[in-house]
């Protein structure tokens, strides 16, 4: 064998080694998913390296994926699409063209991306909003909230809250021909986190008269306390959202100070003074047997009280909606929760289902056995997956029947 072919063979083996990650057998299009994931991992490696060299912040490199997928607001034969502002916060607005006799429904959508990346203008989010507007003949408002590391908690929450509050005013609903009894707030991943937080906070706001009919939480992040749940353990290195990246997203939501990230990575970030909060995320009570498997519940290990004082955000229910007391959950709207089996955030969603059902909230839980985190992002060529289309259809169909 010549030197050239030997080099080629070696290179192929290295590439295969890099691309290959153990994707569960039950997941369809495994190799395509591995390739997509390898793409994401390459960007993450470049980001790590560039940050290590002191050139840029890690998230600025990750933001490239968002920028590549940016598309302008283009109206089509069914939907008028415009970029505008609600309460000074940018939003992308989708208004159906179809004439209808009665009032319309509305969906306020909050995109994912770990509070650090993503945009309502990314092609998959733009497409999802179009489909929703078209299928439901609904007004869709996709919120362009500010991101970390430029802006930390509570900016993301406050931007989304400002938009929802603006839209729920009687005069604004009337301007868009929207039925005040048929408004939904919806989001995926970090967007599901913001949707859940907004729905909770609205209950205590005397200035808001209209009530949400539905909250739809798609593989949401809901708690900061225990980053060693069974789902974190089982899916530490699964595609799209490894545990290390989720830890980075969580810590970056509050601060760029690496001490919080390091404490979170070893799950020793919660100060002993906050020990009472652990009952809200106690998976040994809140997970059905099927998800507990043979995991053993260990009591929390507490961290220094300094972190909690410096960054109180990570103990705030506006950042971690699972930390809200039961009394704060009464009155929440009908809740749709979608969870994915192969996702570090799976148990966040499932524990919220348990907590809401315990206080009598109507919850519809769709658990997708063969899904990975971020499935809804994979609906546009060349990174589309049958799974992405299936999950999008499931969610939109449910919304169409129930909103
Ligand atoms: C407009 O709506 C029709 C009917 O739902 C659909 O067949 C068509 O593909 C839509 N057009 C676009 C650009 O989405
Ligand atoms: C969690 O629940 C288990 C029992 O299901 C209990 O033994 C343990 O003390 C609880 N831990 C916390 C921190 O609430």
XYZ file of C-alpha atoms and ligand atoms in Angstrom:
431
model
C 0.000 0.000 0.000
C 1.365 3.386 -1.018
C 1.903 6.208 1.464
C -1.000 8.126 -0.093
C -3.537 5.352 0.409
C -2.245 4.769 3.907
C -2.762 8.459 4.722
C -6.224 8.343 3.164
C -7.124 5.276 5.206
C -5.852 6.887 8.376
C -7.735 10.099 7.655
C -10.975 8.161 7.019
C -10.557 6.274 10.269
C -10.002 9.546 12.133
C -13.033 11.171 10.521
C -15.198 8.131 11.272
C -13.914 8.181 14.858
C -14.801 11.853 15.158
C -18.236 11.528 13.598
C -19.247 8.365 15.381
C -21.050 8.766 18.662
C -23.293 6.158 20.217
C -26.752 7.100 18.951
C -29.449 4.722 20.284
C -30.540 2.047 17.797
C -34.172 3.152 17.990
C -33.393 6.541 16.452
C -33.981 6.774 12.711
C -31.482 8.339 10.273
C -28.675 7.662 12.759
C -25.806 8.520 10.430
C -27.381 11.760 9.309
C -27.873 12.712 12.939
C -24.256 11.791 13.710
C -23.070 14.016 10.858
C -25.204 16.927 12.038
C -23.913 16.432 15.574
C -20.320 16.272 14.315
C -20.943 19.643 12.669
C -22.151 21.097 15.958
C -19.232 19.555 17.849
C -16.737 21.014 15.378
C -18.151 24.493 15.938
C -17.978 23.872 19.707
C -14.338 22.788 19.420
C -13.472 25.887 17.394
C -15.286 27.968 20.034
C -13.291 26.364 22.863
C -10.029 26.896 21.033
C -10.793 30.517 20.077
C -11.803 31.256 23.657
C -8.694 29.571 25.009
C -6.585 31.774 22.733
C -8.412 34.750 24.202
C -9.831 35.802 20.824
C -13.584 35.701 21.444
C -16.194 34.502 23.888
C -17.284 30.876 23.348
C -20.893 31.878 22.646
C -19.874 34.319 19.904
C -18.562 31.380 17.894
C -21.688 29.312 18.584
C -23.723 32.287 17.436
C -22.322 31.656 13.936
C -24.758 28.761 13.558
C -27.589 31.205 14.260
C -26.230 33.760 11.783
C -25.881 31.203 8.981
C -29.533 30.288 9.362
C -30.794 33.887 9.445
C -33.532 34.676 6.942
C -35.340 37.943 6.243
C -39.038 38.406 7.062
C -40.649 37.345 3.790
C -44.409 37.242 3.374
C -45.955 34.403 1.381
C -49.398 33.782 -0.103
C -50.790 32.742 3.293
C -48.996 34.822 5.904
C -47.790 38.422 6.168
C -44.452 38.461 7.965
C -42.898 41.612 9.466
C -40.209 42.498 11.978
C -41.512 45.044 14.452
C -41.325 45.951 18.146
C -43.699 45.345 21.029
C -42.891 47.434 24.084
C -39.460 48.173 22.568
C -38.602 44.483 22.229
C -38.109 43.200 18.650
C -40.580 40.550 17.506
C -41.248 38.762 14.232
C -44.952 38.913 13.555
C -46.943 36.443 11.424
C -50.463 37.500 10.460
C -52.572 35.100 8.373
C -54.033 36.577 5.189
C -57.085 34.351 5.105
C -60.253 36.310 5.870
C -62.106 34.800 8.777
C -65.439 35.844 10.176
C -64.624 35.427 13.850
C -61.696 36.366 16.060
C -58.356 34.638 15.576
C -56.211 32.645 17.970
C -52.672 33.754 18.905
C -49.414 32.011 19.804
C -46.530 33.852 21.441
C -43.460 31.780 20.570
C -40.118 31.893 22.401
C -37.156 30.310 20.632
C -34.522 28.110 22.286
C -30.712 28.372 22.348
C -29.710 28.278 26.000
C -30.415 32.024 26.580
C -27.177 32.615 24.619
C -27.851 31.817 20.965
C -30.771 31.407 18.555
C -33.154 33.867 16.929
C -36.747 34.124 15.771
C -35.199 34.745 12.324
C -33.446 31.359 12.144
C -34.919 29.369 9.304
C -36.335 26.503 11.413
C -38.020 28.920 13.844
C -39.324 31.050 11.006
C -40.762 27.949 9.333
C -42.327 26.656 12.562
C -44.040 30.013 13.103
C -45.334 30.043 9.505
C -46.716 26.538 9.848
C -48.397 27.490 13.122
C -49.902 30.679 11.674
C -51.090 28.826 8.573
C -52.396 25.652 10.212
C -54.235 27.435 13.054
C -55.077 30.605 11.124
C -53.495 32.270 14.160
C -51.426 35.382 14.771
C -47.915 34.295 15.809
C -45.517 36.566 17.684
C -41.952 35.229 17.800
C -39.906 37.092 20.408
C -36.376 38.358 19.697
C -35.193 38.714 23.299
C -31.653 39.811 24.197
C -29.038 37.121 24.821
C -26.070 36.248 27.042
C -23.190 36.877 27.420
C -24.055 40.504 26.553
C -27.134 40.329 28.759
C -27.696 38.105 31.758
C -30.772 37.103 33.767
C -33.308 38.689 34.235
C -32.997 40.538 30.882
C -34.141 37.537 28.795
C -37.113 36.968 31.077
C -38.013 40.657 31.205
C -37.912 41.067 27.417
C -40.296 38.171 26.940
C -42.515 39.336 29.780
C -42.721 42.835 28.280
C -43.895 41.392 24.939
C -46.508 39.107 26.492
C -47.835 41.888 28.690
C -48.037 44.287 25.757
C -49.867 41.785 23.588
C -52.398 40.813 26.265
C -53.754 44.356 26.490
C -57.390 44.531 25.362
C -56.653 47.215 22.768
C -53.740 45.300 21.222
C -55.661 42.021 21.048
C -58.487 43.909 19.346
C -56.104 45.549 16.860
C -54.986 42.097 15.660
C -58.494 40.622 15.815
C -57.443 38.113 18.483
C -59.827 36.344 20.870
C -58.603 37.174 24.431
C -59.669 33.682 25.569
C -57.515 31.861 22.998
C -53.912 32.981 23.515
C -51.037 30.546 24.065
C -47.449 31.015 25.145
C -45.093 28.421 23.770
C -41.373 27.735 23.536
C -38.685 25.094 23.139
C -35.714 24.400 25.433
C -34.633 27.769 26.933
C -37.762 29.180 25.274
C -39.859 26.619 27.169
C -38.136 27.822 30.317
C -39.100 31.425 29.565
C -42.663 30.428 28.623
C -43.123 28.583 31.937
C -41.631 31.476 33.910
C -43.834 34.052 32.167
C -46.987 31.957 32.700
C -46.220 31.793 36.447
C -45.455 35.471 36.849
C -48.587 36.568 34.964
C -50.735 34.982 37.699
C -49.513 37.596 40.176
C -49.744 40.602 37.875
C -52.830 42.710 38.657
C -52.339 44.769 35.485
C -52.932 41.822 33.155
C -56.610 41.106 32.573
C -56.498 38.486 29.799
C -55.536 34.939 30.815
C -53.464 32.488 28.825
C -55.477 29.522 27.602
C -52.471 27.241 27.136
C -48.757 27.039 27.839
C -46.809 24.673 25.579
C -43.401 23.645 26.926
C -41.285 21.770 24.397
C -38.347 19.930 25.998
C -38.005 22.823 28.474
C -35.177 23.581 30.940
C -36.897 24.140 34.284
C -34.448 23.824 37.133
C -30.909 24.770 38.141
C -30.516 22.863 41.407
C -29.780 19.299 40.419
C -27.664 18.894 37.304
C -27.144 15.218 38.051
C -30.668 13.914 37.482
C -31.056 10.458 35.897
C -31.602 12.186 32.529
C -28.333 14.130 32.920
C -26.514 10.888 33.816
C -28.000 8.831 30.986
C -27.621 11.469 28.291
C -24.394 13.178 29.290
C -22.919 12.666 25.805
C -25.954 12.325 23.589
C -26.234 14.374 20.368
C -26.921 18.122 20.190
C -26.971 18.960 23.898
C -24.239 17.283 25.975
C -24.303 17.942 29.712
C -21.210 20.152 29.510
C -22.973 22.510 27.084
C -26.136 22.631 29.215
C -24.023 23.512 32.261
C -22.357 26.231 30.239
C -25.736 27.612 29.085
C -27.145 27.620 32.621
C -24.152 29.340 34.172
C -23.862 31.820 31.318
C -27.490 32.841 31.851
C -26.388 34.324 35.183
C -22.749 35.243 34.751
C -19.615 34.820 32.672
C -17.691 34.171 35.924
C -16.372 30.608 35.501
C -16.679 29.800 39.196
C -20.428 29.245 38.801
C -19.875 26.990 35.773
C -17.311 24.934 37.642
C -19.530 24.571 40.702
C -22.490 23.580 38.501
C -20.384 21.025 36.610
C -19.715 19.195 39.875
C -23.293 19.815 41.096
C -22.058 21.666 44.185
C -23.404 25.119 43.520
C -26.436 25.358 45.800
C -25.747 26.909 49.215
C -26.966 25.078 52.329
C -29.247 28.053 53.104
C -31.307 27.044 50.075
C -31.643 23.375 51.052
C -35.432 23.767 51.398
C -35.659 24.208 47.594
C -34.457 20.673 46.894
C -37.872 19.208 47.636
C -39.141 20.890 44.443
C -36.696 18.928 42.306
C -36.535 15.689 44.288
C -36.581 13.161 41.484
C -37.021 10.241 43.863
C -40.545 11.588 44.521
C -41.312 13.285 41.243
C -40.219 10.792 38.576
C -42.350 7.778 37.628
C -40.605 4.399 38.255
C -39.997 3.970 34.524
C -37.548 6.886 34.544
C -35.935 6.192 37.917
C -34.658 2.803 36.724
C -31.835 1.734 39.034
C -30.563 5.237 39.751
C -29.923 5.861 43.429
C -31.032 9.128 44.987
C -28.177 10.862 46.825
C -28.659 13.775 49.177
C -27.464 17.109 47.804
C -23.915 18.318 48.380
C -23.933 22.007 49.205
C -21.659 24.676 47.818
C -20.373 27.941 49.188
C -22.922 30.560 50.172
C -20.928 33.157 48.245
C -22.172 31.962 44.840
C -25.809 32.152 45.926
C -25.316 35.695 47.200
C -23.420 36.851 44.126
C -25.766 35.266 41.588
C -29.158 34.904 43.286
C -30.738 34.453 39.831
C -30.076 30.720 39.782
C -32.312 30.280 42.817
C -35.094 32.456 41.370
C -38.264 30.789 40.006
C -38.245 33.275 37.107
C -35.088 31.437 35.977
C -36.020 28.011 37.319
C -39.835 27.623 37.287
C -39.658 24.265 39.127
C -38.537 26.204 42.216
C -41.941 27.878 42.553
C -43.965 26.883 45.589
C -47.164 24.832 44.999
C -49.265 27.886 45.875
C -47.719 29.655 42.859
C -48.805 26.887 40.502
C -52.550 27.129 41.118
C -54.287 28.916 38.304
C -51.766 27.988 35.598
C -53.333 27.350 32.182
C -53.764 23.955 30.531
C -50.211 22.749 29.971
C -48.716 20.776 27.092
C -45.306 19.280 27.898
C -43.211 17.508 25.281
C -40.183 15.549 26.506
C -37.546 13.533 24.643
C -36.099 10.301 25.998
C -32.490 11.014 24.961
C -32.231 14.487 26.462
C -30.485 15.802 29.590
C -33.551 18.005 30.155
C -36.030 15.125 30.015
C -36.518 14.901 33.797
C -37.023 18.667 34.194
C -40.125 18.369 32.010
C -41.364 15.170 33.664
C -40.975 16.602 37.186
C -42.977 19.680 36.200
C -45.714 17.387 34.854
C -45.836 15.642 38.270
C -45.880 18.886 40.221
C -48.583 20.496 38.103
C -50.800 17.407 38.201
C -50.462 17.256 42.004
C -52.006 20.712 42.318
C -54.747 19.884 39.821
C -53.542 21.577 36.646
C -54.610 19.838 33.439
C -51.436 18.544 31.778
C -50.987 16.765 28.468
C -47.633 15.014 28.401
C -46.177 13.798 25.093
C -43.054 11.756 25.746
C -41.190 10.850 22.556
C -39.176 7.670 23.039
C -36.957 7.973 19.985
C -36.215 11.700 20.204
C -33.193 13.817 20.997
C -33.044 17.337 22.393
C -33.698 20.075 19.861
C -35.688 17.868 17.460
C -37.723 20.864 16.210
C -34.576 22.487 14.826
C -34.251 19.781 12.192
C -37.017 20.678 9.766
C -35.059 22.503 7.059
C -32.751 21.149 4.366
C -29.979 19.949 4.462
C -30.257 19.231 8.206
C -33.855 18.009 8.200
C -34.796 14.791 9.945
C -38.049 12.836 9.788
C -38.050 13.172 13.585
C -38.142 16.986 13.363
C -41.182 16.920 11.085
C -42.927 14.339 13.257
C -42.418 16.361 16.468
C -43.461 19.641 14.785
C -46.636 18.042 13.393
C -47.518 16.493 16.746
C -47.193 19.805 18.566
C -49.009 21.913 15.962
C -51.822 19.368 15.632
C -52.325 19.343 19.386
C -52.342 23.125 19.493
C -54.843 23.287 16.637
C -57.233 20.965 18.502
C -56.898 22.630 21.887
C -56.222 26.347 21.557
C -50.394 28.130 1.796
O -51.415 27.319 2.331
C -51.767 26.209 1.530
C -52.922 25.504 2.207
O -52.660 25.226 3.544
C -50.547 25.318 1.359
O -50.858 24.213 0.518
C -49.394 26.099 0.775
O -48.240 25.308 0.724
C -49.121 27.328 1.633
N -48.059 28.128 1.053
C -46.885 28.350 1.658
C -45.917 29.222 0.935
O -46.623 27.888 2.737
C -36.174 13.215 48.564
O -37.132 12.179 48.694
C -36.685 11.042 49.441
C -37.793 10.038 49.531
O -38.490 9.860 48.367
C -36.276 11.455 50.819
O -35.743 10.331 51.501
C -35.232 12.569 50.770
O -34.963 13.040 52.062
C -35.741 13.721 49.915
N -34.681 14.699 49.802
C -34.880 16.008 49.833
C -33.676 16.867 49.798
O -35.995 16.512 49.874
